[in-house]
Short mmCIF file of C-alpha atoms in Angstrom, two decimals:
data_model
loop_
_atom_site.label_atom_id
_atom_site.label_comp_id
_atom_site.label_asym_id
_atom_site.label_seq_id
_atom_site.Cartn_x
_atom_site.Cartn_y
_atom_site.Cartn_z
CA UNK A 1 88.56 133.76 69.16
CA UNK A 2 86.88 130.89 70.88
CA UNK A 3 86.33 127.72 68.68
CA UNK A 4 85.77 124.33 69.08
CA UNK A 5 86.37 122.41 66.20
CA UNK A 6 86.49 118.73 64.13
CA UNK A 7 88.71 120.10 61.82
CA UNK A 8 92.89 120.37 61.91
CA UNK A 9 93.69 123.22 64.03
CA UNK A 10 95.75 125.95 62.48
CA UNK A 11 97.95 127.15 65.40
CA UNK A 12 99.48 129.97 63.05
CA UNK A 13 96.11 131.36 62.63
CA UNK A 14 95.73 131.20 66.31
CA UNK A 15 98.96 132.80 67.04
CA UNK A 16 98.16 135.57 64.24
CA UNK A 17 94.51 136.23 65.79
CA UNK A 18 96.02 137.33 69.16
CA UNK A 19 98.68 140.11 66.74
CA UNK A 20 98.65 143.29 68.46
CA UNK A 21 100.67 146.62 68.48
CA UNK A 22 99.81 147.36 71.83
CA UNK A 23 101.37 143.32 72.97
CA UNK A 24 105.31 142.85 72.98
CA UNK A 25 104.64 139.11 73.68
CA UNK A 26 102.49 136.44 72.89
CA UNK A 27 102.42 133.12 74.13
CA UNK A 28 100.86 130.26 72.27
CA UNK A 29 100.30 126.95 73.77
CA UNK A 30 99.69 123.56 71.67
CA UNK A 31 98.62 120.30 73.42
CA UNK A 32 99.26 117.03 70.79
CA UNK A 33 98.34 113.47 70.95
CA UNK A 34 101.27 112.41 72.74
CA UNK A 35 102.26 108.37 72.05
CA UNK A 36 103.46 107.03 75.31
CA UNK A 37 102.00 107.68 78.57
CA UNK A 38 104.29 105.54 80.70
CA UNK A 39 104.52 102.99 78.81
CA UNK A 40 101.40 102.72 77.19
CA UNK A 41 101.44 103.61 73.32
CA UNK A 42 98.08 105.53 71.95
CA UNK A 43 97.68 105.17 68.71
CA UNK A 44 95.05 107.86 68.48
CA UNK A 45 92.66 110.03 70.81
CA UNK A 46 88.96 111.50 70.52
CA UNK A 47 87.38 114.31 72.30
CA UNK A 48 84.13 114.63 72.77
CA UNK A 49 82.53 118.08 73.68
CA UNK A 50 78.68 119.76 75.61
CA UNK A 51 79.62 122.38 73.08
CA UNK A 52 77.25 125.05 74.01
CA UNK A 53 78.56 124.92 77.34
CA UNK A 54 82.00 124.89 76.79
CA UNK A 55 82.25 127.68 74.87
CA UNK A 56 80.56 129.49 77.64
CA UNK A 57 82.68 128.46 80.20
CA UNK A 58 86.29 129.05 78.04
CA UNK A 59 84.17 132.48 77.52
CA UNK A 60 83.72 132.57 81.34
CA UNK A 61 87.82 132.08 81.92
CA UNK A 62 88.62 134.27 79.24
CA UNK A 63 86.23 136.71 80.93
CA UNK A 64 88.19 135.76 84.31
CA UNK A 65 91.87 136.15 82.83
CA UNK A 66 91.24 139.20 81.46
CA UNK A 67 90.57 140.80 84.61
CA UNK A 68 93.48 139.33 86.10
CA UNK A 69 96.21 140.09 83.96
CA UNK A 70 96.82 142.62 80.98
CA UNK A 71 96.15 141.11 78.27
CA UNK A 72 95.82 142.60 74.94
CA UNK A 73 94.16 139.22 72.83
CA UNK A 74 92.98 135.52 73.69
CA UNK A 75 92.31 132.63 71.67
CA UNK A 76 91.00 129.26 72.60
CA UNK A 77 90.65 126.30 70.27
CA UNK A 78 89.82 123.22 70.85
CA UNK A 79 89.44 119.99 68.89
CA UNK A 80 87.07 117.20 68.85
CA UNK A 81 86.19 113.86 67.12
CA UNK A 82 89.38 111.91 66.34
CA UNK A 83 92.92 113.32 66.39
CA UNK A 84 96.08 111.66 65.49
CA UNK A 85 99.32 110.88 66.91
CA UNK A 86 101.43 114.44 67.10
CA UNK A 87 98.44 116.17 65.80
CA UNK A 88 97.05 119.38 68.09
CA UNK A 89 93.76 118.74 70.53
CA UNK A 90 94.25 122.42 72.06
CA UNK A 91 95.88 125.35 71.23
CA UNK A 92 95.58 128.80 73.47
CA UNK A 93 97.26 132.24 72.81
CA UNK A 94 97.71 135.48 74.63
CA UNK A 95 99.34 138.50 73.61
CA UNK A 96 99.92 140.83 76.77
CA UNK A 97 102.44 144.17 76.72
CA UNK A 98 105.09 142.20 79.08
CA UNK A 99 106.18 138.45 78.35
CA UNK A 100 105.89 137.24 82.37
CA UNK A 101 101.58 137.96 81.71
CA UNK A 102 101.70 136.12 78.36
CA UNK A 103 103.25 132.98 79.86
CA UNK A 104 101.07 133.34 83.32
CA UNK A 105 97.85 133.71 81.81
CA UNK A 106 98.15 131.19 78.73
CA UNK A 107 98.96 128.20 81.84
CA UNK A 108 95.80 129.60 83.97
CA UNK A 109 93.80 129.16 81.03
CA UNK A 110 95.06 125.60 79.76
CA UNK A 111 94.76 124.84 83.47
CA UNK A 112 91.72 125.86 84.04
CA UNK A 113 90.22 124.87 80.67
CA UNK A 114 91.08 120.84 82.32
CA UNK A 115 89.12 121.29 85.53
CA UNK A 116 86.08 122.75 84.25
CA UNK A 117 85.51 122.90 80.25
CA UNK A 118 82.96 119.91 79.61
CA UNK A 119 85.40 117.96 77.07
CA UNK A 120 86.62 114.85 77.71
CA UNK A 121 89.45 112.39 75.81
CA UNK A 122 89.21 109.29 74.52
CA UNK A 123 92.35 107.07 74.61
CA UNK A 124 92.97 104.54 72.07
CA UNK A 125 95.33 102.58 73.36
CA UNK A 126 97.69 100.46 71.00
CA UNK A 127 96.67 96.67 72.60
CA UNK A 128 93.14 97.86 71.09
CA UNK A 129 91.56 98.93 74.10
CA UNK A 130 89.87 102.19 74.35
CA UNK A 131 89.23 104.15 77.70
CA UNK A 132 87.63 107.45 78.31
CA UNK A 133 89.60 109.41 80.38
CA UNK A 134 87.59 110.66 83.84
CA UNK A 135 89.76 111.56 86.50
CA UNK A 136 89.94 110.49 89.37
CA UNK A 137 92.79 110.70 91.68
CA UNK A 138 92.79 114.49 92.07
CA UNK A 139 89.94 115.38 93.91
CA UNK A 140 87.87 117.65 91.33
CA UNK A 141 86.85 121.12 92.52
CA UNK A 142 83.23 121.00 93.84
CA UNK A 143 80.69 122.90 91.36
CA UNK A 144 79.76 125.30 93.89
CA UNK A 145 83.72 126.15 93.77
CA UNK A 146 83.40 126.16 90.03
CA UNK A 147 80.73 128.81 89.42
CA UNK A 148 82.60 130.87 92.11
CA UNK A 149 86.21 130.70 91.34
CA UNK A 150 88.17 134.46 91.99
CA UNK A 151 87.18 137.29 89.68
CA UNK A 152 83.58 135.69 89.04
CA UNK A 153 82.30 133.67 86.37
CA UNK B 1 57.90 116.03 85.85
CA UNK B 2 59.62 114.58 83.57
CA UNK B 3 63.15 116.36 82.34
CA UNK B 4 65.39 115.14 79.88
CA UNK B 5 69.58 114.49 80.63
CA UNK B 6 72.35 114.75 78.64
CA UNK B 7 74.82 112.02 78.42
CA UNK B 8 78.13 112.37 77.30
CA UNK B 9 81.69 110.19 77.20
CA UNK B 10 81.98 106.95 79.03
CA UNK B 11 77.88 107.91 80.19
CA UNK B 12 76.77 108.01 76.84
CA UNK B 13 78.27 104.99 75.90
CA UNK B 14 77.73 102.87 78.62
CA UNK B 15 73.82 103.99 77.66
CA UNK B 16 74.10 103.86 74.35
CA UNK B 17 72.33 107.21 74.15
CA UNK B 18 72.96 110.66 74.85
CA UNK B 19 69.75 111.80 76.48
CA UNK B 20 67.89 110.09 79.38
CA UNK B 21 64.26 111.14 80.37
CA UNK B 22 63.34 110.70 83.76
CA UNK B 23 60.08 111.35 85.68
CA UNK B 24 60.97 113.12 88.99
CA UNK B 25 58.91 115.36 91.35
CA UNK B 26 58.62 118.72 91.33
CA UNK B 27 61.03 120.65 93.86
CA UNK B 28 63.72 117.84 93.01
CA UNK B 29 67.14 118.78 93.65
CA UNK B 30 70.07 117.91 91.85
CA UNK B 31 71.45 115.66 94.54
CA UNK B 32 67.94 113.30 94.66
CA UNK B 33 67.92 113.48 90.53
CA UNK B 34 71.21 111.80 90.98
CA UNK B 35 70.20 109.38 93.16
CA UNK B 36 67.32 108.71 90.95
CA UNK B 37 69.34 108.38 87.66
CA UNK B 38 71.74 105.72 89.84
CA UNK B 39 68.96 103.69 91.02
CA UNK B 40 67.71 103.47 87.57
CA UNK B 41 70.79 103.19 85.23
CA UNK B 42 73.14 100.78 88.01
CA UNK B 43 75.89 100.43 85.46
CA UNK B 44 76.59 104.49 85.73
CA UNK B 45 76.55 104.39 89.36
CA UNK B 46 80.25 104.84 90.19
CA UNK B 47 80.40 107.13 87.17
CA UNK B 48 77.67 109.04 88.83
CA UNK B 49 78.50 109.82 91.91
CA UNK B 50 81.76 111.15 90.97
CA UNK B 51 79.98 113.25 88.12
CA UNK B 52 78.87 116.98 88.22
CA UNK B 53 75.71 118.23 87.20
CA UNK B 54 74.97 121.49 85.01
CA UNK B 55 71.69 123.22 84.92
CA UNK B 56 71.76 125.55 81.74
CA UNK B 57 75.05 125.07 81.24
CA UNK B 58 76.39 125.95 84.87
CA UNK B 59 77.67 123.48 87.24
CA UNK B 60 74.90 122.92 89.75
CA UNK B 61 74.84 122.67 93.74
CA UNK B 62 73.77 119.27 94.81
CA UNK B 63 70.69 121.24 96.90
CA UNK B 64 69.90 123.30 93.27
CA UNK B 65 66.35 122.82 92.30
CA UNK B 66 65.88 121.05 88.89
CA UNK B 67 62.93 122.77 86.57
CA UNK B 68 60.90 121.53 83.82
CA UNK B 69 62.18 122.79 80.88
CA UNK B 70 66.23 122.98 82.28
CA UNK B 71 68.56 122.33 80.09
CA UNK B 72 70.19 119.01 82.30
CA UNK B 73 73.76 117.49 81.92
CA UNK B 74 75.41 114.53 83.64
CA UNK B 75 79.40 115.93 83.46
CA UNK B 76 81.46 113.23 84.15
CA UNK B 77 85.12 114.18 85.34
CA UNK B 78 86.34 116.89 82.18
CA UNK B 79 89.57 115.46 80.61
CA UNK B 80 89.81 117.98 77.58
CA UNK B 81 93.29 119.56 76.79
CA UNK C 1 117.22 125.10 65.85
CA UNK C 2 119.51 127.65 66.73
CA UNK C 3 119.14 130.63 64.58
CA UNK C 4 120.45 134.29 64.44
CA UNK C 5 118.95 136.03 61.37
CA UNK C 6 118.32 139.05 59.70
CA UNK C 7 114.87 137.95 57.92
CA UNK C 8 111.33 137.84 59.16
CA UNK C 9 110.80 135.13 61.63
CA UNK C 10 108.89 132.70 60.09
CA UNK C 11 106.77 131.31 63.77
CA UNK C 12 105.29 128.47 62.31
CA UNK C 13 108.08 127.09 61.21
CA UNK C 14 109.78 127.51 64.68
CA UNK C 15 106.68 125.93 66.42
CA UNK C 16 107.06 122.82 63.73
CA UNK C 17 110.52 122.52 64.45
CA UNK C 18 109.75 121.07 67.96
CA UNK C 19 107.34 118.73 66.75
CA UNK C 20 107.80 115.30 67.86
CA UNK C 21 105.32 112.33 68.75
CA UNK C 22 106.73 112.37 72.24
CA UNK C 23 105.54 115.95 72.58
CA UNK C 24 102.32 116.13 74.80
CA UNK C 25 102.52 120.10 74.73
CA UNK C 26 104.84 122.83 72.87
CA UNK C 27 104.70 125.97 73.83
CA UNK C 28 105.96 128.66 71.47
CA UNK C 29 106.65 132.29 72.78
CA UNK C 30 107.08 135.25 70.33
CA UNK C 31 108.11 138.56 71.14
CA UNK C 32 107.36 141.61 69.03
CA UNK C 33 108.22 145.35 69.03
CA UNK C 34 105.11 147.20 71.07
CA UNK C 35 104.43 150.24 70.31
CA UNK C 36 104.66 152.03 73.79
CA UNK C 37 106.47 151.50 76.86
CA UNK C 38 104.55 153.72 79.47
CA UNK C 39 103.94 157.03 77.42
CA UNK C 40 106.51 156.81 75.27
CA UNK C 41 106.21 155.56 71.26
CA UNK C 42 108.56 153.44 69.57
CA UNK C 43 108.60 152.91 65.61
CA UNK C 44 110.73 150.60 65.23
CA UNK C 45 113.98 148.43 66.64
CA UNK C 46 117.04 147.52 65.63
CA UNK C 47 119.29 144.66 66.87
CA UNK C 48 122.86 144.19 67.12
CA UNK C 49 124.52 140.36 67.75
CA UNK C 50 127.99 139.11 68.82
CA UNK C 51 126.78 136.76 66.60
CA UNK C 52 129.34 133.74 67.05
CA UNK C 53 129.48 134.52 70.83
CA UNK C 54 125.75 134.70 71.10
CA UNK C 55 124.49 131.39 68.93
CA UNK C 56 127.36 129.73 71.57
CA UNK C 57 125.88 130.99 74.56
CA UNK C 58 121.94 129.93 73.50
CA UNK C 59 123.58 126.70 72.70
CA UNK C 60 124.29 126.18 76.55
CA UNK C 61 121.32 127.72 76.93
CA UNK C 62 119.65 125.34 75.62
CA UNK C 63 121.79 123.05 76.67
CA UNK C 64 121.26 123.57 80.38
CA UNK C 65 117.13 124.12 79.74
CA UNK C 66 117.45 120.24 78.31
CA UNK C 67 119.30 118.96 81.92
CA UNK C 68 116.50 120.69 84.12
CA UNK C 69 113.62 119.55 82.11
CA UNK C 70 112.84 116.51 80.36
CA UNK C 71 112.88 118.32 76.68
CA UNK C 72 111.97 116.95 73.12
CA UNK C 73 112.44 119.71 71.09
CA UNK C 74 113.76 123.35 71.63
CA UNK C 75 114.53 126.02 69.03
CA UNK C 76 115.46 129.97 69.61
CA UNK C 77 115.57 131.93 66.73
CA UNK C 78 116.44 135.88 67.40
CA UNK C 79 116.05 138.48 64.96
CA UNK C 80 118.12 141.15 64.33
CA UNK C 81 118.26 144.69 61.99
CA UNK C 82 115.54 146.71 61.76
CA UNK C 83 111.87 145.16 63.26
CA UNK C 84 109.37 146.99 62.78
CA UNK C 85 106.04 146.98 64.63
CA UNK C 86 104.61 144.46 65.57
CA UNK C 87 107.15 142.25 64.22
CA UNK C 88 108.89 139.12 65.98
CA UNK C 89 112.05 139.72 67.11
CA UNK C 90 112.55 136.56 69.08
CA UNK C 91 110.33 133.26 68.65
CA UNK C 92 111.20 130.52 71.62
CA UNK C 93 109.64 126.75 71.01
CA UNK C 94 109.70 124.00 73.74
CA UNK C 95 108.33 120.53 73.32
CA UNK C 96 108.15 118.17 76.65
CA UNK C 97 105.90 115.12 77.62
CA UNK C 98 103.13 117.20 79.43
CA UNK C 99 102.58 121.17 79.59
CA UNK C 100 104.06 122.46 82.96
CA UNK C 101 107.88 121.90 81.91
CA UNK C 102 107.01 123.56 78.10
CA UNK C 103 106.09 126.49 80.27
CA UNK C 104 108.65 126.73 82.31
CA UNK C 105 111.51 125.85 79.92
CA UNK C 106 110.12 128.34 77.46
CA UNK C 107 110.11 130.53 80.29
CA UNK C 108 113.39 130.60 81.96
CA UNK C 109 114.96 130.28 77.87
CA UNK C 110 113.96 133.95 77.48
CA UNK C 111 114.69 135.17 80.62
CA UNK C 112 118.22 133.46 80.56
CA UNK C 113 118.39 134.85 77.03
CA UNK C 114 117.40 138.47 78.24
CA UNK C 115 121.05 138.44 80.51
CA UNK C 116 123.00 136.30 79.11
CA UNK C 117 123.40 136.29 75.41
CA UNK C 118 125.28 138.98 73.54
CA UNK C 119 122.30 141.22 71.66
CA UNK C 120 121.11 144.51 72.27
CA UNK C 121 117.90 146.80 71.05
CA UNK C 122 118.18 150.14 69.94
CA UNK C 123 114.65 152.25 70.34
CA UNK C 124 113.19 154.38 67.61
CA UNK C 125 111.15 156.55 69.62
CA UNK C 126 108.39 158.32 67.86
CA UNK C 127 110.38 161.97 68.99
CA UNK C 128 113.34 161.10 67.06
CA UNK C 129 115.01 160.17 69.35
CA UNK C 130 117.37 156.61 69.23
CA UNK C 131 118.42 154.85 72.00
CA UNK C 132 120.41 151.65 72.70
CA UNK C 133 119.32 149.67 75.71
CA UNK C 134 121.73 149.09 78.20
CA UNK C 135 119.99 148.46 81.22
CA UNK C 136 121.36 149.38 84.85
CA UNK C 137 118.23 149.48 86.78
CA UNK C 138 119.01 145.83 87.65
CA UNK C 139 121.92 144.75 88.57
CA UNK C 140 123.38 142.02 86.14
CA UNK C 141 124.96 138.88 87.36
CA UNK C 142 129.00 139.19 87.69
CA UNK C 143 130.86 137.32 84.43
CA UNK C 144 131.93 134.82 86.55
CA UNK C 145 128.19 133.85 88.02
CA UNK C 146 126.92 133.81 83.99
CA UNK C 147 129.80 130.65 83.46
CA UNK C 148 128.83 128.94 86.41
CA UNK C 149 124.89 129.10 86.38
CA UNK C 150 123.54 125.90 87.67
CA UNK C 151 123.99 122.86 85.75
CA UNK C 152 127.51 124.41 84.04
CA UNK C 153 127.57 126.17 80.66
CA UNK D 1 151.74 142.84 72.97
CA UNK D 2 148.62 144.24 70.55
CA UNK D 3 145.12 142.95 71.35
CA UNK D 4 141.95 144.01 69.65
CA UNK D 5 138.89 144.49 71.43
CA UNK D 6 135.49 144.12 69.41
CA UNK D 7 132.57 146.82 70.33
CA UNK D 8 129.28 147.07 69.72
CA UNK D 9 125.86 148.61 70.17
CA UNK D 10 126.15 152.20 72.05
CA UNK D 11 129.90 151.32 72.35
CA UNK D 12 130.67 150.94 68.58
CA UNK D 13 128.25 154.09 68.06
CA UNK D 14 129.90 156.03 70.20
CA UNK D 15 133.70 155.50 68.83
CA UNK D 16 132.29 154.84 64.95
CA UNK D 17 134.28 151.34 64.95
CA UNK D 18 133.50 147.84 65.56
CA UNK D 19 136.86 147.57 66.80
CA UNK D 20 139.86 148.75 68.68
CA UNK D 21 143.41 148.18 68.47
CA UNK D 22 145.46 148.48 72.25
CA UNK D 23 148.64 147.87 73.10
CA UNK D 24 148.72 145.60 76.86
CA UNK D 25 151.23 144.51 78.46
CA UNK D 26 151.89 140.57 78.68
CA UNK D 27 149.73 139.07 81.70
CA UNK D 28 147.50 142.18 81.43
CA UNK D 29 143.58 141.20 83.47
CA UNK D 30 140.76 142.28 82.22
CA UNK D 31 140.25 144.91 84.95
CA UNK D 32 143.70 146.86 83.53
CA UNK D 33 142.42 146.05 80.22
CA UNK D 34 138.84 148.04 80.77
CA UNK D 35 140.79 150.61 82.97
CA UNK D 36 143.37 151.13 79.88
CA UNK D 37 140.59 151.38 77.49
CA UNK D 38 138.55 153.88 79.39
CA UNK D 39 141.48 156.33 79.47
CA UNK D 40 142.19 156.08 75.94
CA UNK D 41 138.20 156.50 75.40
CA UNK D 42 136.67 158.37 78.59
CA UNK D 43 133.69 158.92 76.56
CA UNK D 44 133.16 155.20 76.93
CA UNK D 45 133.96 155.37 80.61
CA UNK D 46 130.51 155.17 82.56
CA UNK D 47 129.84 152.43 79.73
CA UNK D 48 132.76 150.18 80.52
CA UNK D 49 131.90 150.23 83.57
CA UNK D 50 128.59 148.53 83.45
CA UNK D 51 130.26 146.09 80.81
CA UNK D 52 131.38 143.14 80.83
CA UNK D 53 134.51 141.38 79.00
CA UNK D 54 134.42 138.36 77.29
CA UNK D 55 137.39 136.08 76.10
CA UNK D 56 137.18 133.52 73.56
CA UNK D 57 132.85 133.81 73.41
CA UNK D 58 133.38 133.20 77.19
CA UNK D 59 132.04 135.94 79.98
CA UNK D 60 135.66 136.49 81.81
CA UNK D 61 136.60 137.60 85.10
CA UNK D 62 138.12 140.76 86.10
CA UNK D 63 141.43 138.63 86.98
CA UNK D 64 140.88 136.75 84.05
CA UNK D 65 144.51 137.06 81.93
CA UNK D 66 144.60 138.64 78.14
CA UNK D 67 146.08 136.27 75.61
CA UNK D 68 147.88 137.55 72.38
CA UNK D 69 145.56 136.43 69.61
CA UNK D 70 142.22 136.02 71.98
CA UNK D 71 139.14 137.48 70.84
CA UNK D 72 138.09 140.06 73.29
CA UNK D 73 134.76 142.09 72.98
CA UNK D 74 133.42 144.66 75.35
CA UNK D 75 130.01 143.25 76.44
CA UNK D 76 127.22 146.35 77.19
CA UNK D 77 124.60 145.11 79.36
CA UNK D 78 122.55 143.10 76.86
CA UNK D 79 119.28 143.99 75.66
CA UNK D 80 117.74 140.75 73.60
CA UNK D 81 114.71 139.15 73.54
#
């Protein structure tokens, strides 16, 4: 399952969609609006999203995990619009037949999904400012590099 | 030519719109279009050249060829998660 | 939430056990009874718990997981009895500020848990045929190593 | 003195008890203890062996003493998870 989504996102239905006989571990990862960074307090965050191409490019790593590792069933979810304090922005969930996969691919895919997905974060910070969030002190892989990351894609 | 760009996040706002249409020659290339947009819209010109470009929804070379008709995106640094 | 128990695990409720405003990412890590291992078929496990000795020892489990990484929230619940396919037989939660240390503390939590803690599977192979699981492929660490594992237990 | 030694999984299978009642002399280790128990119960002994002991909910040593009123269990390599 690949969504994006403005609604609540219901990580047990995540976790169940990646249910397999075949998979003796699944991993299930949940980013939340966290409310400190530092010491800065968010009060809430919004994501914005190019939809049509992110859900080709989380199809693209999905495409690129699954020839890496094992793995039996993949989800990717992702929020947009507003979303509250301790409330989930992301959740991602592989089911592989050995737990070191599960746990390898699930932080590729989170990983990758924050280089080169086309969403991006809001931060509403709690002194009433409001920043979008576009990184810039890690150098950002080149989009020749992007289109020809390992395995294809 | 002229080819329409999408905007999104701090480009969008700082634009109040989320689609730009520009006239540019034909045989442009990504890395001119830019230079184009930035001459035109100062205020994104930081934002811009730190900013990726996607042709039909792939991330495009700076020396990729822009078409009439492409489906054109200004992708500011991602920050989803 | 430390929990040895002879019910369905209930996941969600593990993952919303870690929940916490201070969470940036939670990672929740379910293992279930696959149906093969190489050719061979399994229909169903059964565990068996030292039970006092084991909730102790996933105590300083967690205890030591909570002095290497900069935790929120943790919970292990393990199963044991019958589990049948594609049932959970151990659920793992972590909640930290940002994603890498939910990884790796969920991570290392069922490793540690895999040599240290007092339960053990017994395979219902399709054949007939039951087995209990004592590994000896691998060598264990000595009893005195498993008291003195970094960060004291 | 009499100590009683908790087993389970393929141990407690194998002797149809969770639990076994020895008679150790005062300052017995653990090492005597397993070697005791594997001579009352060779069918146990390539088991023992590959176990370990544990005192008290604690993983002991093979020099670790036996107490009169600890509570000992033969710990099988574990199989969890």
């Amino acid at each position: 399952m690949i969504l994006i989504t403005d609604k609540t996102i219901d990580t047990s239905k995540v976790l169940n969609s990646v249910k397999s006989n075949l998979a003796g571990a699944s991993v299930l990862f949940v980013g939340t609006t966290r409310q400190f960074t530092g010491d800065k307090e968010t009060i809430q965050l919004e994501y914005e999203c190019y939809e049509s191409m992110a859900v080709e490019k989380i199809q693209q790593l999905v495409d690129i995990a699954e020839s890496k590792w094992n793995i039996e069933q993949c989800s990717v979810v992702h929020r947009i619009g507003v979303v509250e304090l301790g409330e989930a922005s992301i959740a991602v969930a592989v089911s592989t037949g050995h737990r070191k996969e599960s746990f390898e691919a699930a932080a590729w895919l989170v990983d990758e999904l924050k280089i080169q997905v086309p969403i991006w974060k809001k931060e509403f910070w709690a002194d009433g400012k409001t920043e979008w969030v576009h990184p810039n002190g890690v150098p950002r892989p080149s989009p020749k590099d992007l289109n020809s990351i390992e395995g294809g894609g | 030519m002229n080819i329409k760009i999408k905007l999104f996040a701090a480009a969008r706002e700082m634009n109040d719109t989320g689609e730009l249409t520009l006239d540019v020659p034909v045989g442009c290339v990504v890395k001119e279009m830019k230079r184009m947009v930035s001459d035109d819209y100062p205020n994104m010109s930081e934002l811009i050249m730190r900013s990726a470009v996607s042709l039909n929804r792939e991330f495009a070379t700076d020396e990729s060829v822009v078409c009439e008709g492409d489906e054109i995106a200004l992708i500011p640094p991602v920050s989803g998660g």
